[in-house]
PDB file of C-alpha atoms in Angstrom:
ATOM      1  CA  LYS K   1     -27.597  83.873 -58.422  1.00  0.00           C
ATOM      2  CA  THR K   2     -27.275  80.477 -56.702  1.00  0.00           C
ATOM      3  CA  VAL K   3     -23.872  78.849 -56.732  1.00  0.00           C
ATOM      4  CA  PHE K   4     -24.100  75.058 -56.798  1.00  0.00           C
ATOM      5  CA  ASP K   5     -22.211  73.147 -54.124  1.00  0.00           C
ATOM      6  CA  PRO K   6     -19.647  70.840 -55.818  1.00  0.00           C
ATOM      7  CA  THR K   7     -19.794  68.381 -52.887  1.00  0.00           C
ATOM      8  CA  LYS K   8     -23.112  67.178 -54.365  1.00  0.00           C
ATOM      9  CA  ASN K   9     -21.133  65.879 -57.337  1.00  0.00           C
ATOM     10  CA  ALA K  10     -18.630  64.233 -55.017  1.00  0.00           C
ATOM     11  CA  ASP K  11     -21.558  62.433 -53.361  1.00  0.00           C
ATOM     12  CA  ALA K  12     -22.653  61.138 -56.742  1.00  0.00           C
ATOM     13  CA  ALA K  13     -19.166  59.787 -57.439  1.00  0.00           C
ATOM     14  CA  LEU K  14     -19.129  58.026 -54.050  1.00  0.00           C
ATOM     15  CA  GLN K  15     -22.529  56.492 -54.750  1.00  0.00           C
ATOM     16  CA  VAL K  16     -21.187  55.118 -58.012  1.00  0.00           C
ATOM     17  CA  GLU K  17     -18.203  53.567 -56.204  1.00  0.00           C
ATOM     18  CA  GLU K  18     -20.457  51.919 -53.603  1.00  0.00           C
ATOM     19  CA  LEU K  19     -22.720  50.518 -56.327  1.00  0.00           C
ATOM     20  CA  MET K  20     -19.698  49.193 -58.182  1.00  0.00           C
ATOM     21  CA  ARG K  21     -18.595  47.337 -55.043  1.00  0.00           C
ATOM     22  CA  GLN K  22     -22.059  45.780 -54.579  1.00  0.00           C
ATOM     23  CA  ILE K  23     -22.173  44.763 -58.227  1.00  0.00           C
ATOM     24  CA  GLN K  24     -18.754  43.084 -58.028  1.00  0.00           C
ATOM     25  CA  VAL K  25     -19.886  41.021 -55.013  1.00  0.00           C
ATOM     26  CA  LEU K  26     -23.025  40.033 -56.924  1.00  0.00           C
ATOM     27  CA  ARG K  27     -20.972  39.114 -59.996  1.00  0.00           C
ATOM     28  CA  GLY K  28     -18.807  36.777 -57.900  1.00  0.00           C
ATOM     29  CA  GLN K  29     -21.865  35.015 -56.453  1.00  0.00           C
ATOM     30  CA  TYR K  30     -23.444  34.814 -59.890  1.00  0.00           C
ATOM     31  CA  ASP K  31     -20.348  33.285 -61.492  1.00  0.00           C
ATOM     32  CA  SER K  32     -20.064  30.612 -58.800  1.00  0.00           C
ATOM     33  CA  ILE K  33     -23.748  29.639 -59.169  1.00  0.00           C
ATOM     34  CA  THR K  34     -23.577  29.443 -62.958  1.00  0.00           C
ATOM     35  CA  LYS K  35     -20.368  27.406 -62.866  1.00  0.00           C
ATOM     36  CA  GLY K  36     -21.954  25.002 -60.366  1.00  0.00           C
ATOM     37  CA  LEU K  37     -25.000  24.601 -62.576  1.00  0.00           C
ATOM     38  CA  ALA K  38     -22.878  24.076 -65.666  1.00  0.00           C
ATOM     39  CA  GLY K  39     -20.940  21.404 -63.775  1.00  0.00           C
ATOM     40  CA  LEU K  40     -24.186  19.530 -63.108  1.00  0.00           C
ATOM     41  CA  GLY K  41     -25.142  19.788 -66.777  1.00  0.00           C
ATOM     42  CA  LEU K  42     -28.168  21.904 -65.859  1.00  0.00           C
ATOM     43  CA  LEU K  43     -27.116  25.128 -67.492  1.00  0.00           C
ATOM     44  CA  THR K  44     -27.060  24.131 -71.130  1.00  0.00           C
ATOM     45  CA  ASN K  45     -26.606  27.549 -72.695  1.00  0.00           C
ATOM     46  CA  VAL K  46     -23.879  28.680 -70.312  1.00  0.00           C
ATOM     47  CA  ALA K  47     -21.165  27.940 -72.860  1.00  0.00           C
ATOM     48  CA  GLN K  48     -22.619  30.207 -75.533  1.00  0.00           C
ATOM     49  CA  LEU K  49     -23.875  33.007 -73.298  1.00  0.00           C
ATOM     50  CA  ALA K  50     -21.269  33.386 -70.594  1.00  0.00           C
ATOM     51  CA  GLY K  51     -18.218  32.049 -72.396  1.00  0.00           C
ATOM     52  CA  PHE K  52     -17.539  29.431 -69.706  1.00  0.00           C
ATOM     53  CA  GLU K  53     -15.980  26.122 -70.625  1.00  0.00           C
ATOM     54  CA  LEU K  54     -18.320  23.298 -69.706  1.00  0.00           C
ATOM     55  CA  PRO K  55     -16.541  20.930 -67.304  1.00  0.00           C
ATOM     56  CA  ASN K  56     -15.276  17.652 -68.744  1.00  0.00           C
ATOM     57  CA  GLY K  57     -17.752  14.876 -67.911  1.00  0.00           C
ATOM     58  CA  PHE K  58     -14.979  12.282 -67.847  1.00  0.00           C
ATOM     59  CA  SER K  59     -12.972  14.099 -65.204  1.00  0.00           C
ATOM     60  CA  ALA K  60     -11.726  11.939 -62.318  1.00  0.00           C
ATOM     61  CA  GLU K  61     -13.081  14.597 -59.974  1.00  0.00           C
ATOM     62  CA  PRO K  62     -16.332  13.263 -58.429  1.00  0.00           C
ATOM     63  CA  THR K  63     -19.397  15.498 -58.274  1.00  0.00           C
ATOM     64  CA  ASN K  64     -20.366  16.681 -54.789  1.00  0.00           C
ATOM     65  CA  ILE K  65     -23.962  15.501 -54.885  1.00  0.00           C
ATOM     66  CA  PHE K  66     -23.420  12.205 -53.086  1.00  0.00           C
ATOM     67  CA  ASN K  67     -21.605  11.291 -49.903  1.00  0.00           C
ATOM     68  CA  THR K  68     -20.410   7.764 -50.571  1.00  0.00           C
ATOM     69  CA  PRO K  69     -18.570   6.186 -53.501  1.00  0.00           C
ATOM     70  CA  ARG K  70     -21.406   3.644 -53.748  1.00  0.00           C
ATOM     71  CA  GLU K  71     -23.960   6.408 -54.282  1.00  0.00           C
ATOM     72  CA  GLN K  72     -21.618   8.154 -56.679  1.00  0.00           C
ATOM     73  CA  ASN K  73     -21.207   4.943 -58.698  1.00  0.00           C
ATOM     74  CA  ALA K  74     -24.946   4.399 -58.766  1.00  0.00           C
ATOM     75  CA  TYR K  75     -25.394   7.948 -60.004  1.00  0.00           C
ATOM     76  CA  ASN K  76     -22.765   7.434 -62.712  1.00  0.00           C
ATOM     77  CA  GLU K  77     -24.538   4.232 -63.682  1.00  0.00           C
ATOM     78  CA  LEU K  78     -27.816   6.143 -63.951  1.00  0.00           C
ATOM     79  CA  GLN K  79     -26.184   8.717 -66.178  1.00  0.00           C
ATOM     80  CA  ARG K  80     -24.898   5.913 -68.418  1.00  0.00           C
ATOM     81  CA  GLN K  81     -28.418   4.489 -68.577  1.00  0.00           C
ATOM     82  CA  ILE K  82     -29.760   7.876 -69.555  1.00  0.00           C
ATOM     83  CA  ALA K  83     -27.138   8.008 -72.292  1.00  0.00           C
ATOM     84  CA  THR K  84     -28.040   4.539 -73.607  1.00  0.00           C
ATOM     85  CA  ASP K  85     -31.747   5.026 -72.812  1.00  0.00           C
ATOM     86  CA  THR K  86     -32.328   1.621 -71.234  1.00  0.00           C
ATOM     87  CA  GLY K  87     -35.702   2.774 -69.928  1.00  0.00           C
ATOM     88  CA  VAL K  88     -34.891   1.885 -66.311  1.00  0.00           C
ATOM     89  CA  TYR K  89     -37.272   3.683 -63.906  1.00  0.00           C
ATOM     90  CA  ALA K  90     -34.633   5.720 -62.083  1.00  0.00           C
ATOM     91  CA  SER K  91     -32.910   6.846 -65.245  1.00  0.00           C
ATOM     92  CA  LYS K  92     -36.213   8.053 -66.698  1.00  0.00           C
ATOM     93  CA  GLU K  93     -37.030   9.755 -63.432  1.00  0.00           C
ATOM     94  CA  LEU K  94     -33.661  11.469 -63.334  1.00  0.00           C
ATOM     95  CA  GLY K  95     -33.918  12.462 -66.982  1.00  0.00           C
ATOM     96  CA  LYS K  96     -37.287  14.098 -66.279  1.00  0.00           C
ATOM     97  CA  ILE K  97     -35.928  15.943 -63.249  1.00  0.00           C
ATOM     98  CA  GLN K  98     -32.888  17.064 -65.212  1.00  0.00           C
ATOM     99  CA  ASN K  99     -34.919  18.363 -68.159  1.00  0.00           C
ATOM    100  CA  LEU K 100     -37.375  20.235 -65.958  1.00  0.00           C
ATOM    101  CA  THR K 101     -34.632  21.746 -63.834  1.00  0.00           C
ATOM    102  CA  ALA K 102     -32.543  22.664 -66.877  1.00  0.00           C
ATOM    103  CA  ALA K 103     -35.524  24.417 -68.464  1.00  0.00           C
ATOM    104  CA  ARG K 104     -36.185  26.431 -65.290  1.00  0.00           C
ATOM    105  CA  VAL K 105     -32.526  27.236 -64.787  1.00  0.00           C
ATOM    106  CA  ASN K 106     -31.976  28.358 -68.366  1.00  0.00           C
ATOM    107  CA  THR K 107     -34.974  30.695 -68.236  1.00  0.00           C
ATOM    108  CA  ALA K 108     -33.686  32.228 -65.000  1.00  0.00           C
ATOM    109  CA  TYR K 109     -30.202  32.469 -66.519  1.00  0.00           C
ATOM    110  CA  VAL K 110     -31.371  34.368 -69.595  1.00  0.00           C
ATOM    111  CA  GLU K 111     -33.364  36.771 -67.396  1.00  0.00           C
ATOM    112  CA  ALA K 112     -30.340  37.232 -65.147  1.00  0.00           C
ATOM    113  CA  GLU K 113     -28.119  37.984 -68.160  1.00  0.00           C
ATOM    114  CA  VAL K 114     -30.617  40.614 -69.341  1.00  0.00           C
ATOM    115  CA  ALA K 115     -30.577  42.179 -65.863  1.00  0.00           C
ATOM    116  CA  TRP K 116     -26.764  42.214 -65.957  1.00  0.00           C
ATOM    117  CA  THR K 117     -26.767  43.989 -69.312  1.00  0.00           C
ATOM    118  CA  GLN K 118     -29.132  46.631 -67.965  1.00  0.00           C
ATOM    119  CA  ILE K 119     -27.088  47.044 -64.780  1.00  0.00           C
ATOM    120  CA  ASN K 120     -23.898  47.527 -66.805  1.00  0.00           C
ATOM    121  CA  CYS K 121     -25.615  50.041 -69.076  1.00  0.00           C
ATOM    122  CA  SER K 122     -27.001  52.093 -66.154  1.00  0.00           C
ATOM    123  CA  PHE K 123     -23.654  51.846 -64.468  1.00  0.00           C
ATOM    124  CA  GLU K 124     -21.787  53.319 -67.448  1.00  0.00           C
ATOM    125  CA  ASN K 125     -24.366  56.128 -67.544  1.00  0.00           C
ATOM    126  CA  LEU K 126     -23.827  56.778 -63.827  1.00  0.00           C
ATOM    127  CA  LYS K 127     -20.068  56.957 -64.277  1.00  0.00           C
ATOM    128  CA  SER K 128     -20.501  59.524 -67.061  1.00  0.00           C
ATOM    129  CA  LEU K 129     -23.000  61.518 -65.010  1.00  0.00           C
ATOM    130  CA  ALA K 130     -20.762  61.519 -61.935  1.00  0.00           C
ATOM    131  CA  ALA K 131     -18.048  63.174 -64.015  1.00  0.00           C
ATOM    132  CA  VAL K 132     -20.324  66.034 -65.125  1.00  0.00           C
ATOM    133  CA  ASN K 133     -19.600  69.518 -63.751  1.00  0.00           C
ATOM    134  CA  THR K 134     -22.616  71.712 -63.098  1.00  0.00           C
ATOM    135  CA  ASN K 135     -22.527  75.486 -63.074  1.00  0.00           C
ATOM    136  CA  THR K 136     -26.150  76.358 -62.370  1.00  0.00           C
ATOM    137  CA  LEU K 137     -28.824  75.154 -60.004  1.00  0.00           C
ATOM    138  CA  LYS K 138     -30.935  74.009 -62.982  1.00  0.00           C
ATOM    139  CA  GLN K 139     -28.058  71.862 -64.266  1.00  0.00           C
ATOM    140  CA  SER K 140     -27.440  70.407 -60.822  1.00  0.00           C
ATOM    141  CA  LYS K 141     -31.128  69.513 -60.414  1.00  0.00           C
ATOM    142  CA  ASP K 142     -31.152  67.859 -63.844  1.00  0.00           C
ATOM    143  CA  LEU K 143     -28.019  65.947 -62.923  1.00  0.00           C
ATOM    144  CA  ALA K 144     -29.516  64.827 -59.598  1.00  0.00           C
ATOM    145  CA  ASN K 145     -32.640  63.606 -61.429  1.00  0.00           C
ATOM    146  CA  ALA K 146     -30.616  61.725 -64.040  1.00  0.00           C
ATOM    147  CA  LEU K 147     -28.533  60.094 -61.295  1.00  0.00           C
ATOM    148  CA  ALA K 148     -31.687  59.100 -59.405  1.00  0.00           C
ATOM    149  CA  VAL K 149     -33.162  57.477 -62.530  1.00  0.00           C
ATOM    150  CA  GLU K 150     -30.022  55.412 -63.218  1.00  0.00           C
ATOM    151  CA  ASN K 151     -29.768  54.505 -59.530  1.00  0.00           C
ATOM    152  CA  SER K 152     -33.330  53.209 -59.407  1.00  0.00           C
ATOM    153  CA  MET K 153     -32.741  51.255 -62.649  1.00  0.00           C
ATOM    154  CA  ILE K 154     -29.748  49.569 -61.031  1.00  0.00           C
ATOM    155  CA  VAL K 155     -31.656  48.808 -57.829  1.00  0.00           C
ATOM    156  CA  ALA K 156     -34.562  47.309 -59.818  1.00  0.00           C
ATOM    157  CA  ASN K 157     -32.257  45.171 -61.948  1.00  0.00           C
ATOM    158  CA  GLN K 158     -30.255  44.070 -58.912  1.00  0.00           C
ATOM    159  CA  ALA K 159     -33.515  42.804 -57.398  1.00  0.00           C
ATOM    160  CA  LYS K 160     -34.382  40.981 -60.634  1.00  0.00           C
ATOM    161  CA  LEU K 161     -30.889  39.498 -60.760  1.00  0.00           C
ATOM    162  CA  LYS K 162     -31.002  38.332 -57.126  1.00  0.00           C
ATOM    163  CA  ALA K 163     -34.416  36.718 -57.670  1.00  0.00           C
ATOM    164  CA  ASN K 164     -33.108  34.774 -60.664  1.00  0.00           C
ATOM    165  CA  MET K 165     -29.923  33.802 -58.825  1.00  0.00           C
ATOM    166  CA  LEU K 166     -32.078  32.489 -55.980  1.00  0.00           C
ATOM    167  CA  MET K 167     -34.157  30.569 -58.515  1.00  0.00           C
ATOM    168  CA  MET K 168     -31.007  28.981 -59.995  1.00  0.00           C
ATOM    169  CA  GLN K 169     -29.589  28.174 -56.561  1.00  0.00           C
ATOM    170  CA  SER K 170     -32.808  26.547 -55.298  1.00  0.00           C
ATOM    171  CA  SER K 171     -33.219  24.613 -58.566  1.00  0.00           C
ATOM    172  CA  MET K 172     -29.707  23.256 -58.094  1.00  0.00           C
ATOM    173  CA  GLU K 173     -30.459  22.231 -54.488  1.00  0.00           C
ATOM    174  CA  SER K 174     -33.770  20.557 -55.373  1.00  0.00           C
ATOM    175  CA  TYR K 175     -32.081  18.756 -58.277  1.00  0.00           C
ATOM    176  CA  LYS K 176     -29.496  17.347 -55.888  1.00  0.00           C
ATOM    177  CA  VAL K 177     -32.229  16.116 -53.527  1.00  0.00           C
ATOM    178  CA  ALA K 178     -34.387  14.665 -56.315  1.00  0.00           C
ATOM    179  CA  SER K 179     -31.495  12.910 -58.045  1.00  0.00           C
ATOM    180  CA  HIS K 180     -30.333  11.604 -54.670  1.00  0.00           C
ATOM    181  CA  GLN K 181     -33.796  10.072 -54.160  1.00  0.00           C
ATOM    182  CA  ALA K 182     -33.751   8.578 -57.655  1.00  0.00           C
ATOM    183  CA  VAL K 183     -30.415   6.962 -56.812  1.00  0.00           C
ATOM    184  CA  GLN K 184     -31.783   5.604 -53.515  1.00  0.00           C
ATOM    185  CA  LYS K 185     -34.710   4.002 -55.387  1.00  0.00           C
ATOM    186  CA  PHE K 186     -32.289   2.639 -57.950  1.00  0.00           C
ATOM    187  CA  LEU K 187     -30.091   1.185 -55.191  1.00  0.00           C
ATOM    188  CA  GLY K 188     -33.222  -0.375 -53.672  1.00  0.00           C
ATOM    189  CA  SER K 189     -34.043  -2.079 -56.964  1.00  0.00           C
ATOM    190  CA  VAL K 190     -30.442  -3.266 -57.541  1.00  0.00           C
ATOM    191  CA  LYS K 191     -29.950  -5.064 -54.199  1.00  0.00           C
TER     192      LYS K 191
END
């Protein structure tokens, strides 16, 4: 009769702890990206899905997109034009950029939220499995297989999550560049 080595179970528990640490780091990065996107008005469904408050648009705090007050004012002016739909070139341009970026970002966000749900689900399963005591070799093999399945699910969903986070991050960066250019053109036409 084979006696199963309980250290195998201890290994499983350690694996779970390490995964938990990785997931917490990821969660922190994810939250900062989504808050940044919400602040730029790009993440339109962030309020409903993630429970974040959308930042107040009338806050005295300037956005970080532009370096000089003049550029910031021009940007604010553009946003006012978008609101009143004056049909000025730059405002249309910026509106287009914003809509496209928002659509991309929101798709990535929904996919990322799905990945999070799956990660959390696998993670709960792992925690339960790590607490299981095995008495036979058959049980220990079954446990090892179950742990491996949940582990690979987490790894796959982490990859999906990172890809969508990267998508959101790069969309935010390209939006900053594109809106900066729209402002430059607007400044050129205002002089």
